[in-house]
mmCIF file of C-alpha atoms (C1' of nucleotides) in Angstrom:
data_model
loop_
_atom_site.group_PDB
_atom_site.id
_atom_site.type_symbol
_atom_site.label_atom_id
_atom_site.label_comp_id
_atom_site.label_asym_id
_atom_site.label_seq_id
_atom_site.Cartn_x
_atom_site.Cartn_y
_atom_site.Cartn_z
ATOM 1 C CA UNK V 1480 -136.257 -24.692 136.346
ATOM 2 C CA UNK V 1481 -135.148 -21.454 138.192
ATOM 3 C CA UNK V 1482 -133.401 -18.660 136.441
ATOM 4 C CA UNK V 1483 -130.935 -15.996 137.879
ATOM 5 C CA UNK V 1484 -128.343 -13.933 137.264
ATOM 6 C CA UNK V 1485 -125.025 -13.121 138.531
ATOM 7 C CA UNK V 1486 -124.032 -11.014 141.504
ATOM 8 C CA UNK V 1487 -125.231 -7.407 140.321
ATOM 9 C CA UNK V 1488 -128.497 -5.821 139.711
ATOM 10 C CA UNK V 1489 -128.160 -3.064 137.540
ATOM 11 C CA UNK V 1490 -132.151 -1.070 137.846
ATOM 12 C CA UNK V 1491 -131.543 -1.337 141.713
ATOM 13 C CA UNK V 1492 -129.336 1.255 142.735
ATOM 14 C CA UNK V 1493 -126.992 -0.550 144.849
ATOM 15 C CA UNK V 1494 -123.596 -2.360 145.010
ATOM 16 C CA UNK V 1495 -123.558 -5.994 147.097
ATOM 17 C CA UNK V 1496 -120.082 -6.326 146.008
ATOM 18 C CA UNK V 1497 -118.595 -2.366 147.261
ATOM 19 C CA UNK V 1498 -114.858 -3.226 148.227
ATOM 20 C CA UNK V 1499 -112.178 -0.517 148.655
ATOM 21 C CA UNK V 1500 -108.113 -0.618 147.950
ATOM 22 C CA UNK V 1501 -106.104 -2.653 149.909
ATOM 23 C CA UNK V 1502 -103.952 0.235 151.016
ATOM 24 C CA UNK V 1503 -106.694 1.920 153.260
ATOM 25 C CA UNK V 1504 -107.727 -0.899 154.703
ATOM 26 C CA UNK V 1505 -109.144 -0.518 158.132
ATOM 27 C CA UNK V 1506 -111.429 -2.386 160.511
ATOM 28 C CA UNK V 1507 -113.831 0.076 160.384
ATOM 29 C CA UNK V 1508 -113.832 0.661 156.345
ATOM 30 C CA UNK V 1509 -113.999 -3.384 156.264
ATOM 31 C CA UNK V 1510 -117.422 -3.243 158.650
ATOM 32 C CA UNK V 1511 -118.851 -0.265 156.834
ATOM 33 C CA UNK V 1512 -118.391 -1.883 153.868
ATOM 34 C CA UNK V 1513 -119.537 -5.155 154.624
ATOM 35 C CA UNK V 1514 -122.930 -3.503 155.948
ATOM 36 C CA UNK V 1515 -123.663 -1.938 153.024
ATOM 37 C CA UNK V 1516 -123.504 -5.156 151.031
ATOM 38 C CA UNK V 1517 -125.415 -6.724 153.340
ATOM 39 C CA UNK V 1518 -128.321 -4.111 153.237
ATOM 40 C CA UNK V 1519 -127.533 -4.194 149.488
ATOM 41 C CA UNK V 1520 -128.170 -7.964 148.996
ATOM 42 C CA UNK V 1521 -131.326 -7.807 151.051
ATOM 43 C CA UNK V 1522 -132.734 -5.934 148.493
ATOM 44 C CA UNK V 1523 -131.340 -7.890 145.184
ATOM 45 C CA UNK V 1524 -133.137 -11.192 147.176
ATOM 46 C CA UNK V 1525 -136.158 -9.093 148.013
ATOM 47 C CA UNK V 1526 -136.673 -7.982 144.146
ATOM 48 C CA UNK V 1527 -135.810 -11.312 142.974
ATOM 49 C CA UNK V 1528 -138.502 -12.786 144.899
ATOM 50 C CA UNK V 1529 -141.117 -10.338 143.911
ATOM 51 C CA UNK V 1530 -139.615 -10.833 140.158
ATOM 52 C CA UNK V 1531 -139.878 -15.014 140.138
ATOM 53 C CA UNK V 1532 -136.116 -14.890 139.572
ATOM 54 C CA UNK V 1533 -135.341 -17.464 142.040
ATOM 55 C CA UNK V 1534 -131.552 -18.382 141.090
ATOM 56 C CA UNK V 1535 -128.945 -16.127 141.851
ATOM 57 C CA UNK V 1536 -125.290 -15.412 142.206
ATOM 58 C CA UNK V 1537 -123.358 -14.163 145.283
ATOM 59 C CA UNK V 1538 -120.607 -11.939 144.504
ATOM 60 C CA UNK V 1539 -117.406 -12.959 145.955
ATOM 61 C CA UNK V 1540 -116.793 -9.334 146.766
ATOM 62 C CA UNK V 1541 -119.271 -9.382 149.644
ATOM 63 C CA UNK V 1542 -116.395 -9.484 152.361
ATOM 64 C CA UNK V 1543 -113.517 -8.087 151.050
ATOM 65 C CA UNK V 1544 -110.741 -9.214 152.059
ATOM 66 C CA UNK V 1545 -112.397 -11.872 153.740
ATOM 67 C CA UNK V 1546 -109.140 -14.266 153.114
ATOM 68 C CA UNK V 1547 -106.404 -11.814 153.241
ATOM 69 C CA UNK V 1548 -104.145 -11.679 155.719
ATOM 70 C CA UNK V 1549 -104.818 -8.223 156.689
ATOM 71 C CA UNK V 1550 -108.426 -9.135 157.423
ATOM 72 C CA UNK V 1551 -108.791 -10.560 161.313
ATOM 73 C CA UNK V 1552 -111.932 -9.573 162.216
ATOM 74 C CA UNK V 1553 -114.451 -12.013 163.419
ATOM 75 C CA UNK V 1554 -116.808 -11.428 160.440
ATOM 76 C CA UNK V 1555 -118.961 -14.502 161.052
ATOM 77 C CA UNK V 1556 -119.703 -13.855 164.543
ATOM 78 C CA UNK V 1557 -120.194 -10.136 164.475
ATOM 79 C CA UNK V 1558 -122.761 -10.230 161.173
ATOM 80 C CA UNK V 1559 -123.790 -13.651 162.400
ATOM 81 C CA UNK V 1560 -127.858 -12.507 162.814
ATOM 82 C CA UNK V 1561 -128.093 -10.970 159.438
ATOM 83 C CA UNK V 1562 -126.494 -14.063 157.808
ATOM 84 C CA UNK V 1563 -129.349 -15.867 159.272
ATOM 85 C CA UNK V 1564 -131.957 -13.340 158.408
ATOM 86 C CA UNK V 1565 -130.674 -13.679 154.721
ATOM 87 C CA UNK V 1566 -130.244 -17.316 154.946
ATOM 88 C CA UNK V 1567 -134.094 -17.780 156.374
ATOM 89 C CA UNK V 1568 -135.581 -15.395 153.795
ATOM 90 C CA UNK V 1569 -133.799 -17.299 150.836
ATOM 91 C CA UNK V 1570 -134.944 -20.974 152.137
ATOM 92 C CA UNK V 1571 -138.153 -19.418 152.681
ATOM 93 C CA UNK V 1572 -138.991 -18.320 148.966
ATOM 94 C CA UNK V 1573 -136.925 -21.826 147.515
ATOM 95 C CA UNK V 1574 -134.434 -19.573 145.811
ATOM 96 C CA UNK V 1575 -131.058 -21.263 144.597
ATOM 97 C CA UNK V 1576 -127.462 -19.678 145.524
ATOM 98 C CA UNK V 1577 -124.137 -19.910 143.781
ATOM 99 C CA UNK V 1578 -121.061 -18.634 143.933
ATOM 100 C CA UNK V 1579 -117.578 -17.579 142.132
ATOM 101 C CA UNK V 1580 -114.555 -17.371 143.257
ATOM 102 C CA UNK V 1581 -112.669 -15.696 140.203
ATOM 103 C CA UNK V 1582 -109.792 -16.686 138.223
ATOM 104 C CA UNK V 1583 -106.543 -16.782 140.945
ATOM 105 C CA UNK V 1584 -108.886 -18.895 142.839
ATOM 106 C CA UNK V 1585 -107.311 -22.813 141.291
ATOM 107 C CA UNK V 1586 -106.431 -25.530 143.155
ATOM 108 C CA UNK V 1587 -103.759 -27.194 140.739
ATOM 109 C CA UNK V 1588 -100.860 -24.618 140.369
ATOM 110 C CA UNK V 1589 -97.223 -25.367 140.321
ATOM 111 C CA UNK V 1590 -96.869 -22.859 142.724
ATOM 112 C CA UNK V 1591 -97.776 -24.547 146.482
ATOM 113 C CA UNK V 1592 -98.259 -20.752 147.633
ATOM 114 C CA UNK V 1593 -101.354 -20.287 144.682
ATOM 115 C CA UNK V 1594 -102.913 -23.479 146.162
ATOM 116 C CA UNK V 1595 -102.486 -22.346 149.916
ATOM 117 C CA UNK V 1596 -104.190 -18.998 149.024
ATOM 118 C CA UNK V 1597 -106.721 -20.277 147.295
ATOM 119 C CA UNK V 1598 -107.799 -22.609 150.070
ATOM 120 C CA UNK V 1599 -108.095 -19.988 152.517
ATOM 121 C CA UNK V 1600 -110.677 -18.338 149.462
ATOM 122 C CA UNK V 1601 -112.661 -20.861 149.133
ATOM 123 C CA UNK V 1602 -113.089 -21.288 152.616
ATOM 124 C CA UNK V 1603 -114.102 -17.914 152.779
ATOM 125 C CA UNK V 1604 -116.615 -18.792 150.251
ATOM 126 C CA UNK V 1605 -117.953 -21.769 152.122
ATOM 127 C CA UNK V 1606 -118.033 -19.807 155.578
ATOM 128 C CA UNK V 1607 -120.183 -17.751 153.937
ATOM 129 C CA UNK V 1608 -122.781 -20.401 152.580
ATOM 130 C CA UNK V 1609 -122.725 -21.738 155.911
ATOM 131 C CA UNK V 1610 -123.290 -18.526 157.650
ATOM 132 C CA UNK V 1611 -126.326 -18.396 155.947
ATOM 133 C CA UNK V 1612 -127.226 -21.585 156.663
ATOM 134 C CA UNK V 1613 -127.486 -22.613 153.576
ATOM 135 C CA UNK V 1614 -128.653 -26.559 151.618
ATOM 136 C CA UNK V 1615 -125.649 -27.946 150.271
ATOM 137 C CA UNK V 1616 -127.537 -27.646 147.026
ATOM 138 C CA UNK V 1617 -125.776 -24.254 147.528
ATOM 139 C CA UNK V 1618 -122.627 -23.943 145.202
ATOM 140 C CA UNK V 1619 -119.258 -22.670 144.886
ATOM 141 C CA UNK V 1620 -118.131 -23.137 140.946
ATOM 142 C CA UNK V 1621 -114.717 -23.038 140.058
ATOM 143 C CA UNK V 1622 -112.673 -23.753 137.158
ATOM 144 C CA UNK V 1623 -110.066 -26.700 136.405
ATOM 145 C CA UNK V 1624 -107.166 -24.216 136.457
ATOM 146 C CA UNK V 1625 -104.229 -23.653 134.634
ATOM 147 C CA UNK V 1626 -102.525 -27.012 131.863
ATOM 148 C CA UNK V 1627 -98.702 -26.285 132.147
ATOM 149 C CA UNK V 1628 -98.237 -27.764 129.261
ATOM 150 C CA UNK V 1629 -99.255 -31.076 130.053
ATOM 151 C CA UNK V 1630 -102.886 -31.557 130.557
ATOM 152 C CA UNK V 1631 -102.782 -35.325 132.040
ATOM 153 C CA UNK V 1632 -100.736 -34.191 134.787
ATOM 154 C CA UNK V 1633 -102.331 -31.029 135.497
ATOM 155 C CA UNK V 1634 -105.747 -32.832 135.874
ATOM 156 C CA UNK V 1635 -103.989 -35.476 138.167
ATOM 157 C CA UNK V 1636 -102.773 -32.868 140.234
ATOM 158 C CA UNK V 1637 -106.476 -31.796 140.155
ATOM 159 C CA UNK V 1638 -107.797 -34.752 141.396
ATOM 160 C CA UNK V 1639 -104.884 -35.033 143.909
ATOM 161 C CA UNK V 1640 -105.295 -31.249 145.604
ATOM 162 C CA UNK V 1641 -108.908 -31.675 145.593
ATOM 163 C CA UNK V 1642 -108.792 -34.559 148.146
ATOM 164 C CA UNK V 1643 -106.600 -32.836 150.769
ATOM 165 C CA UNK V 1644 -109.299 -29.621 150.658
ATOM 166 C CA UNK V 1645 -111.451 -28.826 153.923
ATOM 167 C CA UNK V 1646 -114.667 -31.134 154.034
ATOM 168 C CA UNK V 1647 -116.724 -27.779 154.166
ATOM 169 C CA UNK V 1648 -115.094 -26.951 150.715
ATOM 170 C CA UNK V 1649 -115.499 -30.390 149.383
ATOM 171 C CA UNK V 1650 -119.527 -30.160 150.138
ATOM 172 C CA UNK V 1651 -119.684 -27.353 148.056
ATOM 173 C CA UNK V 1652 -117.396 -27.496 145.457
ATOM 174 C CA UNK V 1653 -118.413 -27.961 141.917
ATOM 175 C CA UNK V 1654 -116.031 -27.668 138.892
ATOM 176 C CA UNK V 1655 -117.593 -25.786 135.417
ATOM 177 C CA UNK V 1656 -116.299 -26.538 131.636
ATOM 178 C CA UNK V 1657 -113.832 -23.621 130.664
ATOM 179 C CA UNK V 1658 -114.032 -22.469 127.050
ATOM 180 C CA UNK V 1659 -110.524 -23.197 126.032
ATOM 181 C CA UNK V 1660 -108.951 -25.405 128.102
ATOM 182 C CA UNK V 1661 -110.940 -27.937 130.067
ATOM 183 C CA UNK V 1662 -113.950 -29.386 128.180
ATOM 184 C CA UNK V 1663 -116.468 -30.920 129.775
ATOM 185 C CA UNK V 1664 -115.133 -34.269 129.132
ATOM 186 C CA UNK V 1665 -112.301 -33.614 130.555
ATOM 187 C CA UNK V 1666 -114.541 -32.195 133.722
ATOM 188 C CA UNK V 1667 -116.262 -35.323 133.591
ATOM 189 C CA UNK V 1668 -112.870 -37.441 133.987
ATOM 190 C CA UNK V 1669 -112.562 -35.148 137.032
ATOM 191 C CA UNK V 1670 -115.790 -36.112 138.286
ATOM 192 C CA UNK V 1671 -115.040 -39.708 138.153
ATOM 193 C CA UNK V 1672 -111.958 -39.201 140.219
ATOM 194 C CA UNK V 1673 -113.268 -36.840 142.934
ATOM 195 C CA UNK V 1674 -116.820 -36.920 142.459
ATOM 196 C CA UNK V 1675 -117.438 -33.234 142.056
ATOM 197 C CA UNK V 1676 -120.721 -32.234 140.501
ATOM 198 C CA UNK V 1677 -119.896 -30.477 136.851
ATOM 199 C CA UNK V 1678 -121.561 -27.358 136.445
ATOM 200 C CA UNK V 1679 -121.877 -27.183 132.822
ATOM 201 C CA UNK V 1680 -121.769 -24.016 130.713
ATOM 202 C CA UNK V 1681 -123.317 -24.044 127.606
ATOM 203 C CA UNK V 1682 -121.672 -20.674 125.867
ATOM 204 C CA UNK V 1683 -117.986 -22.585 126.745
ATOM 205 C CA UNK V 1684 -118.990 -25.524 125.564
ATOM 206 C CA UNK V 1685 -120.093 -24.064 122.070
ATOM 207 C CA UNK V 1686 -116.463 -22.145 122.454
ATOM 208 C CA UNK V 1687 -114.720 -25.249 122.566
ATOM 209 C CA UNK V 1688 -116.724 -27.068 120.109
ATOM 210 C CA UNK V 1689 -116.914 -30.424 121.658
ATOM 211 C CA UNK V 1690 -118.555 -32.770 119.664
ATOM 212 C CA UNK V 1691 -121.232 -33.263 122.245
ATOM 213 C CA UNK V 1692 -124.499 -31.864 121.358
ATOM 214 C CA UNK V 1693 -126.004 -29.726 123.947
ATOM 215 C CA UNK V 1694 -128.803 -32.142 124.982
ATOM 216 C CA UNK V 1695 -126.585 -35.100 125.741
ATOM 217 C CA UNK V 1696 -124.321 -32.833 127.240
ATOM 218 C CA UNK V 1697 -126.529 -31.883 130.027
ATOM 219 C CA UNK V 1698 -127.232 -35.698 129.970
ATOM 220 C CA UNK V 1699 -123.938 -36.153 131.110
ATOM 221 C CA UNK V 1700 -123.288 -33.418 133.931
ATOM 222 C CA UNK V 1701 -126.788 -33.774 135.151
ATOM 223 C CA UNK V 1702 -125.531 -37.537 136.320
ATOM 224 C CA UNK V 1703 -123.262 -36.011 137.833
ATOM 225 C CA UNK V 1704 -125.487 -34.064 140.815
ATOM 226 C CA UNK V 1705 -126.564 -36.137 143.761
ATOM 227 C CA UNK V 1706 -129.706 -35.320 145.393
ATOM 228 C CA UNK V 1707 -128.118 -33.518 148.270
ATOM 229 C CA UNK V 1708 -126.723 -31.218 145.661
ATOM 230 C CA UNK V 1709 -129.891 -30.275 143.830
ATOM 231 C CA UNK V 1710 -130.137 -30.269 140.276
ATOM 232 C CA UNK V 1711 -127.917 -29.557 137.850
ATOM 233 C CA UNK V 1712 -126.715 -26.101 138.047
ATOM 234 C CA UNK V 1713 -125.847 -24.513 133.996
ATOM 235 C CA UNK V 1714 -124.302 -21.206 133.129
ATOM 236 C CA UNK V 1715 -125.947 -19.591 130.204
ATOM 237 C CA UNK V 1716 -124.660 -16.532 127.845
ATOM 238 C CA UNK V 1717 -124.539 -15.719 124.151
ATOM 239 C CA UNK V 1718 -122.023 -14.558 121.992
ATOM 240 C CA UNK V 1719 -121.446 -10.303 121.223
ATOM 241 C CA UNK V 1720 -122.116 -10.385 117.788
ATOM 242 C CA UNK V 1721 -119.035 -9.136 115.705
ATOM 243 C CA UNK V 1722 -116.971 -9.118 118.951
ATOM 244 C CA UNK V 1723 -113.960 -11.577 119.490
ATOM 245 C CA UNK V 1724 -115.182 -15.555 120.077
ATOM 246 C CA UNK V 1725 -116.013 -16.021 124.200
ATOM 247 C CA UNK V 1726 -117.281 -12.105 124.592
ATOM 248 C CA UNK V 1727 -120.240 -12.194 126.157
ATOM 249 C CA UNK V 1728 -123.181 -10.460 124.707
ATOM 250 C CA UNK V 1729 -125.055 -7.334 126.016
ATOM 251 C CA UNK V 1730 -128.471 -8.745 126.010
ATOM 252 C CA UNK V 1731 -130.072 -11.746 125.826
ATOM 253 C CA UNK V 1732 -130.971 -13.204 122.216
ATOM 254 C CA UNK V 1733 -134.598 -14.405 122.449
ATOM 255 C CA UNK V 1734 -134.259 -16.995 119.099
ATOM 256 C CA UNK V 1735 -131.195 -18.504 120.260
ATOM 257 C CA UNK V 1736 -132.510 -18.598 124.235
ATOM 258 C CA UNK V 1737 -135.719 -20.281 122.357
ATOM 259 C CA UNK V 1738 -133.791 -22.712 120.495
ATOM 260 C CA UNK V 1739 -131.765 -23.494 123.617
ATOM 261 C CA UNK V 1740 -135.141 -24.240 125.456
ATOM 262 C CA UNK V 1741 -135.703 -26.967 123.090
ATOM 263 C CA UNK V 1742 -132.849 -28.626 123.018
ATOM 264 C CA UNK V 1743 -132.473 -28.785 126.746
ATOM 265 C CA UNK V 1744 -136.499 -30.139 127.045
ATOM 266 C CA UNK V 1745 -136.426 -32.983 129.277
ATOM 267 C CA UNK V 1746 -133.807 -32.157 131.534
ATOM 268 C CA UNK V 1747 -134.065 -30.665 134.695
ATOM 269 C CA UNK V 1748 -131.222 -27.996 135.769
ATOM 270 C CA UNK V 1749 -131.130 -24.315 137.335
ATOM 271 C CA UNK V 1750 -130.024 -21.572 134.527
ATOM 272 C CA UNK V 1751 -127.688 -18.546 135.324
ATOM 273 C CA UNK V 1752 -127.619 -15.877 133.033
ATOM 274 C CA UNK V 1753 -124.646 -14.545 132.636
ATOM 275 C CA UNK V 1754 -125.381 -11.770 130.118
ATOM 276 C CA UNK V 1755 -124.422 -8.127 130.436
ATOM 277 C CA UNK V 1756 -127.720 -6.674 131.415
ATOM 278 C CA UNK V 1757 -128.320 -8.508 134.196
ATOM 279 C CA UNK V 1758 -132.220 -8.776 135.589
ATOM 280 C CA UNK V 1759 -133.600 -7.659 132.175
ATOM 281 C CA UNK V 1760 -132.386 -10.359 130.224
ATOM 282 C CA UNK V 1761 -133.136 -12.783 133.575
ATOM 283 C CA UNK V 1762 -136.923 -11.563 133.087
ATOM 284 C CA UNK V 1763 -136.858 -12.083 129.413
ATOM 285 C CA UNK V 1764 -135.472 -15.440 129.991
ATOM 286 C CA UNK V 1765 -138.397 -16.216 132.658
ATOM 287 C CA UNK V 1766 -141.110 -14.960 130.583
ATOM 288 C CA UNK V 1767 -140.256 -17.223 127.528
ATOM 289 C CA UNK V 1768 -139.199 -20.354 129.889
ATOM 290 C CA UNK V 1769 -142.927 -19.971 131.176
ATOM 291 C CA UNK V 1770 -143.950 -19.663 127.725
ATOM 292 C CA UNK V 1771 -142.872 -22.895 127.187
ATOM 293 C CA UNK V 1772 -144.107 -24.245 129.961
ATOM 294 C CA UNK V 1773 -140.663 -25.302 131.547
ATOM 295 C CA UNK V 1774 -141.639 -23.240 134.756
ATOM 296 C CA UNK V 1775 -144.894 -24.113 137.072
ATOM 297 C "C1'" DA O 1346 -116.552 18.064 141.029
ATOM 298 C "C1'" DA O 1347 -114.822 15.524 137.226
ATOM 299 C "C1'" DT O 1348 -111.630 12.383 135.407
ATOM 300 C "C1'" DG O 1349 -109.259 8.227 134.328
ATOM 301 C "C1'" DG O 1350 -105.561 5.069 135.825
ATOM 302 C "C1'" DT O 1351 -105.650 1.397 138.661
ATOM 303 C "C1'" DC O 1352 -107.010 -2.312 141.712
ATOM 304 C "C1'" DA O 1353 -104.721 -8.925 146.240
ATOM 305 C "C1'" DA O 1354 -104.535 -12.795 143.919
ATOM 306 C "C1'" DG O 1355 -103.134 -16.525 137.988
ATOM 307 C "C1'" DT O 1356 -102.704 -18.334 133.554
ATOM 308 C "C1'" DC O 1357 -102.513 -18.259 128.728
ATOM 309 C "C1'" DA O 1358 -102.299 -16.359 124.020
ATOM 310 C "C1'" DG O 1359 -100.316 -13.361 121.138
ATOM 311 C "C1'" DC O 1360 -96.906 -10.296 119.928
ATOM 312 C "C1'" DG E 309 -90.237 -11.711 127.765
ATOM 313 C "C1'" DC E 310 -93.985 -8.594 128.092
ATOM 314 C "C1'" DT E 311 -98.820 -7.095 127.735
ATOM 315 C "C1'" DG E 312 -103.659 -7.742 127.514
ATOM 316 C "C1'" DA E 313 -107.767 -10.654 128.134
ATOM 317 C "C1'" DC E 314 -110.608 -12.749 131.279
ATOM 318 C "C1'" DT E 315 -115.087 -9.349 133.463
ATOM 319 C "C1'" DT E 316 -116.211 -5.229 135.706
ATOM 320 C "C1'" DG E 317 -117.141 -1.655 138.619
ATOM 321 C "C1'" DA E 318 -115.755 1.808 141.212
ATOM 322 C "C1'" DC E 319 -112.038 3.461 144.283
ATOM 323 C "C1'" DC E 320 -109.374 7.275 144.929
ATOM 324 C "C1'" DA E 321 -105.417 10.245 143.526
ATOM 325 C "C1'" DT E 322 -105.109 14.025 140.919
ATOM 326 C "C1'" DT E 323 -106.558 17.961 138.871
#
DNA sequence: AATGGTCAAGTCAGC
DNA sequence: GCTGACTTGACCATT
């Protein structure tokens, strides 16, 4: 098991996701900015090595822009050796990557212009991966998308959409259990139909309560990752106690993240914290997950 | 220099 | 029908 968490460090110092409005947009803000989260991911990968945290999140914000019209420089070319250098250094230590596209990124809209746009993201997404040079056990995670009130159709439309994408997305592409609309059964119809690996978060899961108990539903989506794309991947996070249900909480909860260790025992799968604090509860995490002897 | 409203993008729930 | 949540930082206009 590896363990990581999401796109920011917080002791560090630095952004890897710096972006800037729109409105001054300019080739040489874009570059600047695109530097500095270079330099700035460098060192996330570089303490997460040193830390044993060998799982970890991309942010999306990296290039910004990257997909918007306004954006035609050649960013793969020009940045081309660092993506390399970063790609080499994280096959070198056996570290996992992920990414995720946020929530106007959905590939089964009513609206042909949502679907277009979001193409042209998550091709952004994979250009990046591939920059890097990346295993395709490398991931880009995105939700179902919206119901329109009616579900069946909406997931047929899914399924659908999700053929015509770009072979580079389809590599890469894995689809994770929402907490109020798409369960993972219904991700696991998906999967069927397209054969897109299910990411599987536990903390939606628990929102939705499916009847599924948490062992046999990792079961399930871990059937659903082929070799080529490397074990199951599973979101983690815990409730904020006394805040509204799906809030995440501030830092991790060591009972609960003990509990969780034994009821996923026997399953193999890379864990992404996605709590507020970042590397601390990622190191908390490790320490106990070594403590039970679910790490070498 | 400090502040706080606002930021490319979508959908849904709740009022 | 409209606003806020989602999740979050930090940009940048304004003072």
């Amino acid at each position: 098991m590896r363990i990581g968490y999401p796109c920011l460090n917080r002791g560090i110092g630095c952004s890897a996701g710096r972006t800037f409005r729109l409105a001054s947009y300019s080739e040489s803000r874009f570059i600047e900015s695109v530097e500095k989260n270079l330099d700035c991911l460098q060192q996330i990968l570089e303490y997460n090595v040193r830390e044993g945290l060998l799982f970890f999140r991309i942010s999306s914000d990296t290039i910004p822009f990257a997909s918007h019209r306004v954006c035609d420089v050649d960013w793969t070319g020009r940045f081309s050796a660092r993506f390399q250098r970063i790609g080499d250094s994280i096959k070198e230590s056996g570290m996992r990557i992920s990414m995720h596209p946020d929530q106007f990124t959905l590939i089964n809209s009513l609206r042909p212009e949502v679907n277009t746009r979001s193409h042209a993201e998550l091709i952004y997404h994979a250009m990046l991966l591939d920059a890097m040079g990346l295993d395709l056990d490398a991931k880009i995670q995105i939700h179902v998308g919206g119901v329109y009130n009616d579900k069946m159709r909406s997931i047929q439309r899914f399924v659908r959409n999700y053929r015509e994408l770009a072979p580079e997305i389809k590599k890469r592409l894995v689809i994770e259990n929402d907490e109020r609309m798409y369960s993972l059964g219904d991700c696991m119809y998906i999967h069927e139909r397209t054969g897109a690996p299910v990411l599987f978060d536990v903390f939606h899961h628990r929102c939705m309560q499916s009847e599924e108990t948490t062992q046999k539903a990792l079961h399930l989506a871990s059937g659903t990752w082929t070799e080529a794309d490397g074990v199951l991947m599973v979101d983690y996070s815990s409730q904020k106690p006394g805040e509204k249900r799906g809030r995440h909480a501030e830092s991790i909860e060591p009972d609960e993240f003990t509990q969780f260790l034994n009821e996923s025992a026997g399953v193999d799968f890379d864990l992404m914290l996605e709590i507020k604090d970042k590397e601390k509860s990622a190191r908390v995490a490790l320490d106990l997950a070594q403590s039970h002897g679910r790490i070498l």
